[in-house]
Structures are given as C-alpha cells and as structure tokens.
Short mmCIF file of C-alpha atoms and ligand atoms in Angstrom, two decimals:
data_model
loop_
_atom_site.label_atom_id
_atom_site.label_comp_id
_atom_site.label_asym_id
_atom_site.label_seq_id
_atom_site.Cartn_x
_atom_site.Cartn_y
_atom_site.Cartn_z
CA MET A 14 -152.00 -65.81 186.34
CA THR A 15 -149.45 -64.35 188.66
CA ILE A 16 -149.77 -60.58 188.93
CA PHE A 17 -146.64 -59.03 187.48
CA LYS A 18 -145.66 -55.42 187.73
CA LYS A 19 -147.91 -53.71 185.22
CA LYS A 20 -145.26 -52.44 182.86
CA TYR A 21 -143.82 -55.88 182.24
CA PHE A 22 -145.45 -58.76 180.65
CA PHE A 23 -143.63 -62.02 180.99
CA GLY A 24 -145.07 -64.03 178.16
CA PHE A 25 -143.45 -67.29 179.09
CA LEU A 26 -142.47 -69.40 176.17
CA SER A 27 -144.90 -72.08 175.13
CA ILE A 28 -143.67 -75.61 174.60
CA LEU A 29 -144.36 -75.08 170.92
CA THR A 30 -142.01 -72.13 170.66
CA LEU A 31 -139.34 -73.91 172.68
CA SER A 32 -139.58 -76.88 170.35
CA PHE A 33 -139.26 -74.51 167.43
CA LEU A 34 -136.05 -73.07 168.83
CA LEU A 35 -134.57 -76.49 169.50
CA VAL A 36 -135.51 -77.83 166.07
CA ALA A 37 -134.23 -74.67 164.39
CA CYS A 38 -130.87 -75.25 166.04
CA GLY A 39 -130.77 -78.97 165.46
CA GLY A 40 -131.08 -79.66 169.20
CA GLY A 41 -127.52 -78.54 169.86
CA ASP A 42 -125.83 -80.65 167.21
CA ASP A 43 -125.11 -77.66 165.02
CA THR A 44 -121.37 -77.30 165.16
CA SER A 45 -121.12 -75.69 161.75
CA GLY A 46 -120.88 -72.26 163.31
CA GLU A 47 -123.24 -70.90 160.74
CA GLY A 48 -126.48 -70.49 162.69
CA SER A 49 -129.54 -70.17 160.48
CA SER A 50 -128.79 -68.93 156.99
CA GLU A 51 -130.64 -66.18 155.18
CA GLY A 52 -130.16 -64.77 151.72
CA SER A 53 -127.96 -61.68 151.66
CA ASP A 54 -125.55 -60.57 149.02
CA SER A 55 -124.27 -57.32 150.48
CA GLY A 56 -120.83 -56.99 151.96
CA SER A 57 -117.30 -55.74 151.41
CA GLU A 58 -114.37 -57.93 150.55
CA ALA A 59 -113.42 -58.33 154.22
CA SER A 60 -116.73 -60.00 155.02
CA SER A 61 -117.51 -61.46 151.62
CA ASP A 62 -116.74 -64.98 152.83
CA ILE A 63 -119.04 -64.67 155.84
CA GLU A 64 -122.26 -66.50 155.23
CA ALA A 65 -125.46 -64.67 156.12
CA GLN A 66 -126.68 -65.93 159.46
CA THR A 67 -128.90 -65.15 162.42
CA TRP A 68 -128.05 -65.82 166.06
CA ARG A 69 -130.27 -65.59 169.13
CA PHE A 70 -128.99 -63.70 172.17
CA VAL A 71 -131.08 -64.18 175.28
CA THR A 72 -130.85 -61.95 178.35
CA GLU A 73 -132.28 -62.03 181.87
CA GLU A 74 -133.49 -58.44 181.69
CA VAL A 75 -135.94 -56.32 179.71
CA LYS A 76 -135.54 -53.37 177.34
CA GLY A 77 -133.78 -50.42 178.92
CA GLN A 78 -132.02 -52.61 181.51
CA VAL A 79 -128.28 -53.23 181.29
CA GLN A 80 -128.23 -56.83 180.00
CA TYR A 81 -130.75 -56.23 177.23
CA GLU A 82 -129.08 -52.99 176.14
CA TYR A 83 -125.78 -54.88 176.11
CA ALA A 84 -127.18 -57.50 173.73
CA ALA A 85 -128.72 -54.83 171.49
CA GLU A 86 -125.43 -52.91 171.28
CA PHE A 87 -123.53 -56.15 170.66
CA ALA A 88 -125.92 -56.98 167.82
CA LYS A 89 -125.49 -53.52 166.29
CA ARG A 90 -121.71 -53.77 166.32
CA MET A 91 -121.66 -57.29 164.86
CA LYS A 92 -123.99 -56.24 162.07
CA GLU A 93 -121.70 -53.34 161.17
CA LYS A 94 -118.50 -55.38 161.35
CA SER A 95 -119.92 -58.13 159.16
CA ASP A 96 -121.43 -55.76 156.60
CA GLY A 97 -124.89 -56.93 157.50
CA LYS A 98 -124.13 -60.65 157.24
CA ILE A 99 -124.52 -61.43 160.95
CA THR A 100 -127.88 -60.64 162.47
CA ILE A 101 -128.21 -61.08 166.22
CA GLU A 102 -131.69 -61.07 167.73
CA PRO A 103 -131.63 -59.90 171.35
CA TYR A 104 -134.33 -61.47 173.54
CA GLU A 105 -135.82 -59.76 176.55
CA TYR A 106 -136.29 -61.78 179.72
CA GLY A 107 -139.58 -63.65 179.92
CA GLY A 108 -140.01 -64.71 176.32
CA LEU A 109 -137.83 -67.81 176.63
CA GLY A 110 -138.74 -69.04 180.11
CA SER A 111 -137.12 -68.61 183.50
CA GLU A 112 -133.46 -67.82 184.07
CA THR A 113 -132.67 -71.55 184.52
CA ASP A 114 -134.64 -72.43 181.35
CA GLN A 115 -132.43 -69.96 179.52
CA VAL A 116 -129.30 -71.69 180.82
CA GLU A 117 -130.62 -74.99 179.40
CA LEU A 118 -131.47 -73.34 176.10
CA LEU A 119 -127.90 -72.17 175.69
CA GLN A 120 -126.54 -75.61 176.62
CA ASN A 121 -128.84 -77.30 174.09
CA GLY A 122 -127.97 -74.85 171.32
CA GLY A 123 -131.53 -73.44 171.35
CA VAL A 124 -129.84 -70.04 171.52
CA GLU A 125 -126.28 -69.24 170.50
CA MET A 126 -125.59 -66.50 173.07
CA ALA A 127 -126.82 -65.57 176.53
CA VAL A 128 -126.14 -63.08 179.27
CA MET A 129 -126.13 -65.33 182.30
CA SER A 130 -125.91 -64.66 186.04
CA PRO A 131 -123.78 -67.22 187.91
CA GLY A 132 -126.43 -67.00 190.63
CA PHE A 133 -128.59 -69.33 188.56
CA THR A 134 -125.93 -71.94 187.69
CA GLY A 135 -124.71 -72.86 191.18
CA ASN A 136 -126.42 -76.23 191.29
CA MET A 137 -124.44 -77.23 188.22
CA VAL A 138 -121.13 -75.30 188.05
CA LYS A 139 -120.22 -75.37 191.73
CA GLU A 140 -117.14 -73.15 191.32
CA GLY A 141 -119.24 -70.36 189.76
CA GLN A 142 -120.68 -69.71 193.20
CA ILE A 143 -117.53 -67.74 193.95
CA PHE A 144 -119.58 -64.65 193.03
CA ALA A 145 -121.97 -65.34 195.91
CA LEU A 146 -119.26 -64.53 198.47
CA HIS A 147 -119.94 -61.22 200.17
CA PHE A 148 -117.17 -58.62 200.58
CA LEU A 149 -114.81 -60.56 198.28
CA PHE A 150 -114.41 -57.99 195.52
CA PRO A 151 -113.13 -54.45 196.28
CA ASP A 152 -115.63 -51.74 197.25
CA SER A 153 -114.70 -49.90 194.07
CA VAL A 154 -116.86 -51.04 191.16
CA GLU A 155 -114.15 -49.82 188.78
CA LYS A 156 -111.48 -51.98 190.43
CA THR A 157 -113.90 -54.89 190.44
CA GLN A 158 -114.34 -54.52 186.69
CA GLU A 159 -110.56 -54.42 186.28
CA ILE A 160 -110.30 -57.75 188.12
CA LEU A 161 -113.11 -59.25 186.06
CA ASN A 162 -111.26 -58.20 182.89
CA THR A 163 -107.85 -59.50 183.87
CA SER A 164 -108.31 -62.40 186.30
CA GLU A 165 -106.86 -65.68 185.11
CA ALA A 166 -108.72 -67.49 187.89
CA LEU A 167 -111.98 -66.40 186.27
CA ASN A 168 -111.16 -66.04 182.56
CA LYS A 169 -109.28 -69.33 182.35
CA ASP A 170 -109.86 -71.62 185.34
CA LEU A 171 -113.53 -70.85 185.93
CA VAL A 172 -114.26 -70.76 182.20
CA GLU A 173 -112.98 -74.36 181.97
CA ARG A 174 -115.45 -75.43 184.66
CA TYR A 175 -118.34 -73.91 182.70
CA GLU A 176 -117.16 -75.49 179.46
CA GLU A 177 -117.72 -78.92 181.01
CA TYR A 178 -121.40 -77.99 180.66
CA SER A 179 -121.25 -76.56 177.11
CA ILE A 180 -121.23 -72.97 178.38
CA THR A 181 -118.30 -70.74 177.45
CA PRO A 182 -118.17 -67.45 179.34
CA LEU A 183 -116.42 -64.97 177.03
CA SER A 184 -116.42 -62.16 179.58
CA PHE A 185 -117.43 -61.24 183.11
CA TRP A 186 -118.80 -57.78 183.89
CA THR A 187 -120.38 -55.98 186.76
CA GLU A 188 -123.86 -54.49 186.73
CA GLY A 189 -122.95 -52.51 189.82
CA ALA A 190 -122.70 -53.03 193.56
CA THR A 191 -125.58 -54.92 195.14
CA GLN A 192 -127.78 -53.27 197.76
CA TRP A 193 -130.62 -54.49 199.95
CA THR A 194 -134.22 -53.37 199.88
CA SER A 195 -136.53 -54.39 202.70
CA SER A 196 -139.77 -53.84 204.53
CA SER A 197 -137.89 -53.21 207.80
CA PRO A 198 -134.43 -51.64 208.31
CA LEU A 199 -131.40 -53.85 207.57
CA GLU A 200 -128.47 -52.21 209.30
CA LYS A 201 -126.99 -54.90 211.52
CA PRO A 202 -126.85 -58.70 211.28
CA SER A 203 -129.57 -59.18 213.92
CA ASP A 204 -132.00 -57.35 211.59
CA PHE A 205 -131.77 -60.44 209.37
CA GLU A 206 -132.93 -62.78 212.13
CA ASN A 207 -135.78 -64.85 210.58
CA PHE A 208 -135.97 -62.30 207.75
CA LYS A 209 -137.52 -63.72 204.58
CA MET A 210 -134.94 -62.85 201.94
CA ARG A 211 -135.45 -63.48 198.23
CA THR A 212 -132.36 -64.92 196.56
CA GLN A 213 -131.33 -66.43 193.26
CA THR A 214 -131.05 -70.21 193.19
CA SER A 215 -127.35 -70.91 193.84
CA PRO A 216 -126.91 -72.73 197.17
CA LEU A 217 -124.02 -70.53 198.28
CA ILE A 218 -126.17 -67.39 197.98
CA ILE A 219 -128.61 -69.08 200.31
CA LYS A 220 -125.79 -70.05 202.67
CA SER A 221 -124.52 -66.44 202.68
CA TYR A 222 -127.87 -65.19 203.99
CA GLU A 223 -128.23 -68.03 206.46
CA ALA A 224 -124.91 -66.84 207.89
CA TYR A 225 -126.72 -63.60 208.86
CA GLY A 226 -129.63 -65.54 210.36
CA ALA A 227 -132.05 -64.94 207.46
CA GLU A 228 -134.54 -67.32 205.87
CA PRO A 229 -133.64 -67.24 202.17
CA THR A 230 -136.25 -68.07 199.53
CA PRO A 231 -134.96 -68.63 196.00
CA MET A 232 -137.22 -67.39 193.21
CA SER A 233 -137.15 -65.90 189.72
CA TRP A 234 -137.24 -62.12 189.55
CA SER A 235 -140.41 -62.34 187.46
CA GLU A 236 -142.24 -63.27 190.68
CA LEU A 237 -140.41 -60.86 192.94
CA TYR A 238 -142.52 -57.70 192.72
CA THR A 239 -145.64 -59.61 193.69
CA ALA A 240 -143.82 -61.58 196.41
CA LEU A 241 -142.53 -58.35 197.98
CA ASP A 242 -145.92 -56.71 197.66
CA ARG A 243 -147.68 -59.59 199.39
CA GLY A 244 -144.98 -60.09 202.02
CA THR A 245 -144.13 -63.60 200.83
CA VAL A 246 -140.58 -62.29 201.06
CA GLU A 247 -139.51 -59.18 202.97
CA GLY A 248 -136.40 -58.14 201.08
CA GLN A 249 -134.01 -58.74 198.22
CA GLU A 250 -130.60 -57.74 196.82
CA ASN A 251 -129.82 -56.15 193.46
CA PRO A 252 -127.94 -53.28 191.84
CA ILE A 253 -129.77 -49.96 192.19
CA PHE A 254 -130.76 -49.61 188.52
CA PHE A 255 -132.55 -52.95 188.68
CA ILE A 256 -134.32 -52.11 191.95
CA GLY A 257 -135.64 -48.93 190.35
CA ASP A 258 -136.43 -50.19 186.87
CA ALA A 259 -138.26 -53.26 188.19
CA SER A 260 -140.09 -50.93 190.65
CA PHE A 261 -139.15 -52.98 193.73
CA ASN A 262 -138.81 -49.69 195.62
CA GLU A 263 -142.57 -49.19 195.20
CA VAL A 264 -143.24 -52.17 197.45
CA GLN A 265 -140.31 -51.74 199.86
CA ASP A 266 -139.78 -49.05 202.53
CA HIS A 267 -136.01 -49.25 202.95
CA MET A 268 -132.92 -49.43 200.81
CA THR A 269 -129.58 -50.17 202.47
CA ILE A 270 -126.45 -49.13 200.62
CA SER A 271 -124.41 -52.06 201.87
CA ASN A 272 -122.11 -52.63 198.88
CA HIS A 273 -121.80 -56.18 200.17
CA ASN A 274 -121.12 -57.57 196.71
CA ASN A 275 -121.01 -56.80 192.99
CA TYR A 276 -123.61 -58.15 190.61
CA VAL A 277 -121.60 -60.09 188.05
CA ALA A 278 -123.01 -61.18 184.71
CA MET A 279 -121.33 -63.27 182.03
CA THR A 280 -121.48 -63.03 178.26
CA THR A 281 -121.77 -66.70 177.32
CA VAL A 282 -121.92 -68.78 174.16
CA ASN A 283 -122.73 -72.41 173.48
CA THR A 284 -119.27 -74.04 173.57
CA GLU A 285 -119.63 -76.40 170.59
CA TRP A 286 -121.21 -73.71 168.44
CA TYR A 287 -118.50 -71.18 169.30
CA ASN A 288 -115.67 -73.65 168.72
CA GLY A 289 -117.13 -74.41 165.30
CA LEU A 290 -117.20 -70.79 164.13
CA PRO A 291 -114.90 -69.91 161.23
CA ASP A 292 -111.84 -68.00 162.46
CA ASN A 293 -112.84 -64.68 160.88
CA VAL A 294 -116.27 -64.79 162.56
CA LYS A 295 -114.81 -65.83 165.88
CA THR A 296 -112.39 -62.90 165.70
CA LEU A 297 -115.31 -60.49 165.23
CA VAL A 298 -117.07 -61.98 168.25
CA ASP A 299 -113.96 -61.82 170.43
CA GLU A 300 -113.18 -58.24 169.40
CA THR A 301 -116.71 -57.15 170.15
CA VAL A 302 -116.76 -58.90 173.52
CA GLU A 303 -113.61 -57.00 174.46
CA GLU A 304 -114.88 -53.62 173.25
CA MET A 305 -118.11 -54.09 175.17
CA GLN A 306 -116.34 -54.25 178.56
CA ASP A 307 -115.85 -50.47 178.69
CA TRP A 308 -119.26 -49.86 177.15
CA VAL A 309 -121.09 -51.90 179.77
CA TYR A 310 -119.10 -50.39 182.62
CA ASP A 311 -120.27 -46.92 181.54
CA GLU A 312 -123.83 -48.13 180.96
CA GLN A 313 -124.26 -49.65 184.42
CA LYS A 314 -122.63 -46.62 186.06
CA GLU A 315 -124.98 -44.20 184.36
CA GLN A 316 -128.05 -46.30 185.10
CA ASN A 317 -127.12 -46.91 188.76
CA GLU A 318 -126.45 -43.21 189.37
CA LYS A 319 -129.65 -42.14 187.64
CA TRP A 320 -131.81 -44.61 189.57
CA LEU A 321 -130.28 -43.72 192.95
CA GLU A 322 -131.43 -40.13 192.49
CA LYS A 323 -134.84 -41.22 191.22
CA ILE A 324 -135.43 -43.53 194.17
CA LYS A 325 -134.28 -40.90 196.68
CA ASN A 326 -136.60 -38.30 195.12
CA ASP A 327 -139.63 -40.52 194.56
CA GLU A 328 -142.31 -38.81 196.67
CA GLU A 329 -145.09 -41.11 195.58
CA HIS A 330 -143.22 -44.17 196.86
CA PRO A 331 -140.82 -42.87 199.50
CA THR A 332 -137.86 -45.10 200.40
CA GLU A 333 -135.58 -44.55 203.35
CA VAL A 334 -132.07 -44.83 201.93
CA VAL A 335 -129.33 -45.57 204.46
CA GLU A 336 -125.66 -46.05 203.69
CA LEU A 337 -123.86 -48.41 206.07
CA THR A 338 -120.75 -47.13 207.85
CA GLU A 339 -117.52 -49.12 207.64
CA GLU A 340 -118.14 -50.30 211.20
CA GLN A 341 -121.60 -51.58 210.29
CA ARG A 342 -120.24 -53.33 207.21
CA ALA A 343 -117.52 -54.96 209.34
CA ALA A 344 -120.19 -56.69 211.44
CA PHE A 345 -121.60 -58.32 208.29
CA LYS A 346 -118.17 -59.11 206.94
CA GLU A 347 -117.25 -60.99 210.10
CA LEU A 348 -120.19 -63.34 209.54
CA ALA A 349 -119.55 -63.59 205.79
CA LEU A 350 -115.89 -64.64 206.03
CA PRO A 351 -116.51 -68.24 207.24
CA VAL A 352 -118.63 -68.79 204.10
CA ARG A 353 -115.36 -68.58 202.14
CA ASP A 354 -113.98 -71.55 204.10
CA PHE A 355 -117.20 -73.41 203.44
CA TYR A 356 -116.77 -72.66 199.71
CA LYS A 357 -113.19 -73.94 199.74
CA LYS A 358 -113.93 -77.10 201.71
CA GLU A 359 -117.47 -78.06 200.72
CA VAL A 360 -118.30 -76.38 197.43
CA SER A 361 -115.12 -76.17 195.40
CA THR A 362 -114.25 -79.14 193.23
CA VAL A 363 -110.61 -78.01 193.10
CA ASP A 364 -109.94 -77.51 196.83
CA GLY A 365 -110.50 -73.78 196.72
CA ALA A 366 -107.70 -73.22 194.19
CA ILE A 367 -109.73 -70.79 192.07
CA LEU A 368 -110.74 -68.72 195.09
CA GLU A 369 -107.19 -68.62 196.41
CA LYS A 370 -105.87 -67.47 193.03
CA LEU A 371 -108.64 -64.88 192.70
CA GLN A 372 -107.96 -63.53 196.20
CA LYS A 373 -104.31 -63.02 195.25
CA GLU A 374 -105.34 -61.23 192.05
CA ILE A 375 -107.71 -59.01 194.04
CA GLU A 376 -104.93 -58.13 196.48
CA ASP A 377 -102.65 -57.18 193.59
CA VAL A 378 -105.24 -54.89 191.98
CA THR A 379 -106.27 -53.24 195.25
CA ALA A 380 -102.61 -52.61 196.16
CA GLU A 381 -102.02 -50.66 192.90
O1 LIG B 22 -132.43 -60.48 190.66
C1 LIG B 22 -132.38 -61.09 189.61
O2 LIG B 22 -132.60 -62.29 189.53
C2 LIG B 22 -132.05 -60.32 188.35
N1 LIG B 22 -131.15 -59.23 188.65
C3 LIG B 22 -130.47 -58.66 187.72
C4 LIG B 22 -129.60 -57.46 188.01
N2 LIG B 22 -130.43 -59.12 186.48
C5 LIG B 22 -131.19 -60.30 186.05
C6 LIG B 22 -131.47 -61.19 187.25
O3 LIG B 22 -132.27 -62.26 186.92
#
C-alpha cells in the first residue's frame, strides 16, 4: 500500500460501497428531489411540508481543511433551516475514491453535492480550465472573491458548460492564493527548467507549467506527500493552509510566495437532482450557498494566515520562505500570458468569449 502521511488514512472506497451509493441513489435517475427518506416528525409550520431526507456532500479535503469544514457548516445550517428535516452527510476526501471518481459520483447521482476543483474537470469541461491561467485574477484575494461572487461569465456562462455534464456549480470561492513549494528555489522561470512539478489533471494546468519549462506530472493529492518525499516530483502548488495541513512543508525545503493564481473551488450539485427539488427546499439551498460565501472567505483567510506563521516557525522542518518581488513575478507573467491565447484558440469551445467577458469583469472590479 502506498505510504500516506501518517495522520491521514485514505480508505479508498471499495466497489461494494460505490455500488451501494449508486443503488441508493437509483443510479442518477432520482429526479424527485427527495434524496433518501427517513422517518422524522419534528418541524415548524414553515418546514412541515419538507420531507425528511438525507443528502451526501463529498469534498476533496479532510476534517479541519477548508472544503470539509465548508460542507460541515453547510450541513449544520440546512439542518437548522429545515427544522431537522434535511440531513447532509459531509464526506472527507479519500472515502469515495479519487477526485475524478468524485466528479463521476456527482454526475451519476451517487452523491447529491460536491465541492469540486475545476483542476480535475478539464478533460471534460474545457472552459473550466480558465482557472488554470496564471496571473488572471487580481493579487487581492478579497477582490478575487468579489469577482467570483458577481461574474456573469462564471456564474452563468461557465455554469451552462458544466450543466451539459450534469454538474451545476452553485458558487465559486477561493481557498486562497496559490504558492509553490519545492526542493530547490523557484524564483525565476529558469528554475523550472526540467523541474518535476506535480499538478492536478487539467491539461491547461500542465500547459501553464510547460510554459515555464517544467515537466508537469498530474497526480491525486493523496499520493503527493510520498511523491515529494521520494523525489518522484520536486514541487507543487497549493494555498498555504493546504501545504501546512497536508504536511508538504515537511518534505520540501522552499516555499515561494508567488501569488501566481487563486485556488478556486466550486460548490456543485447534480443538475437533474437539483432541478427536481421542490421550490421551498431549493430556496433553502440557494440561501445557504449565498450565506456561505462570506463564511468561507473568512475561513480560508484565517487558515492561510495561521499556517503561514506555523510554517515559518517550524524548527523541526525548516522551510525557506521567499516572497517574489513584482519584477520577479513579471518574468513569470510574461511567459504565462501566451497561455491565454492558447486557451482562447485551442481550448475554448466558444472562441474565448467567456475569458474575454471575465477579463472585462476583472478590469471593472480592479478599477473600483
Ligand atoms: O492539490 C490538490 O489536489 C488539493 N488542493 C486543495 C487545496 N484542495 C483539494 C485538492 O484536491
């Protein structure tokens, strides 16, 4: 068995359990919007016509990390709003397979809800690779969140692309700016020459690192600690909280504060299931999704700040933390910009229209 970081155990789902989930959900044909029913007779008048039901909410992270805590908080709020009628079971990463298995589970109706990273859907929803483009969003994480909340290019046009695959993103949110960790310093593009960089699976992420001269290797994060430890890959990108909580800093000597991108996650639901929800239940979901945008912004901020200090002060596993200057970032940006043209011409299925609209929206927010 692969050696995982000791504190995590990724008990990958057996075929039996997967089958159970698919059968329990009717293999995706359940458009009743009622999930699995349970006996419950509590409830006020406002929720008295909501049938008792249980939904599964899978995440790509483990307890304590932003995505899982998001799902747990979401579940708590939905329980309260529905007077106990709606139970949501948050799932930690690992129990239901790899990140791409989880995407399939949502599409099949094996789970009703998922926090999903677009970095694992790029082979399917080509347009979703927009989030792979470095230096596209503003340096300010707060402004980035504002764009994610308000952008029509994302919340309407990109959502429609995902819905073609039975995935409805209800919101986009940042888990913080992404930074590099590495076994050798990464301060200028030439440092990436032949550098073995772990990436998620979307082809445009791979292309973005090839633009710097790196050799990208896509893999699941469940294999990453071991791969870094053994030198199978030499570096990776992630928000700081994730670097610290997954202990990647233990097996890396350097962390570069590059702010080259923002890690964007999506709150997603199975499209047919969601469209079949009764209006009053759908309203509760939509309200909660909206409320959670501020909650998750604060959560990631707190976790990223806390972990930056912890990593800097970790004497047992010292990490050299270097923040790139604007001049250093400009050298990377110069190489990253042509990837946008590649996205428009070769990746986009709508001639770059979503990117062009998003760029205009970004300009408007940054000019405020
Ligand atoms: O690097 C990854 O693949 C993981 N990073 C984060 C911040 N969340 C889940 C994802 O799978």
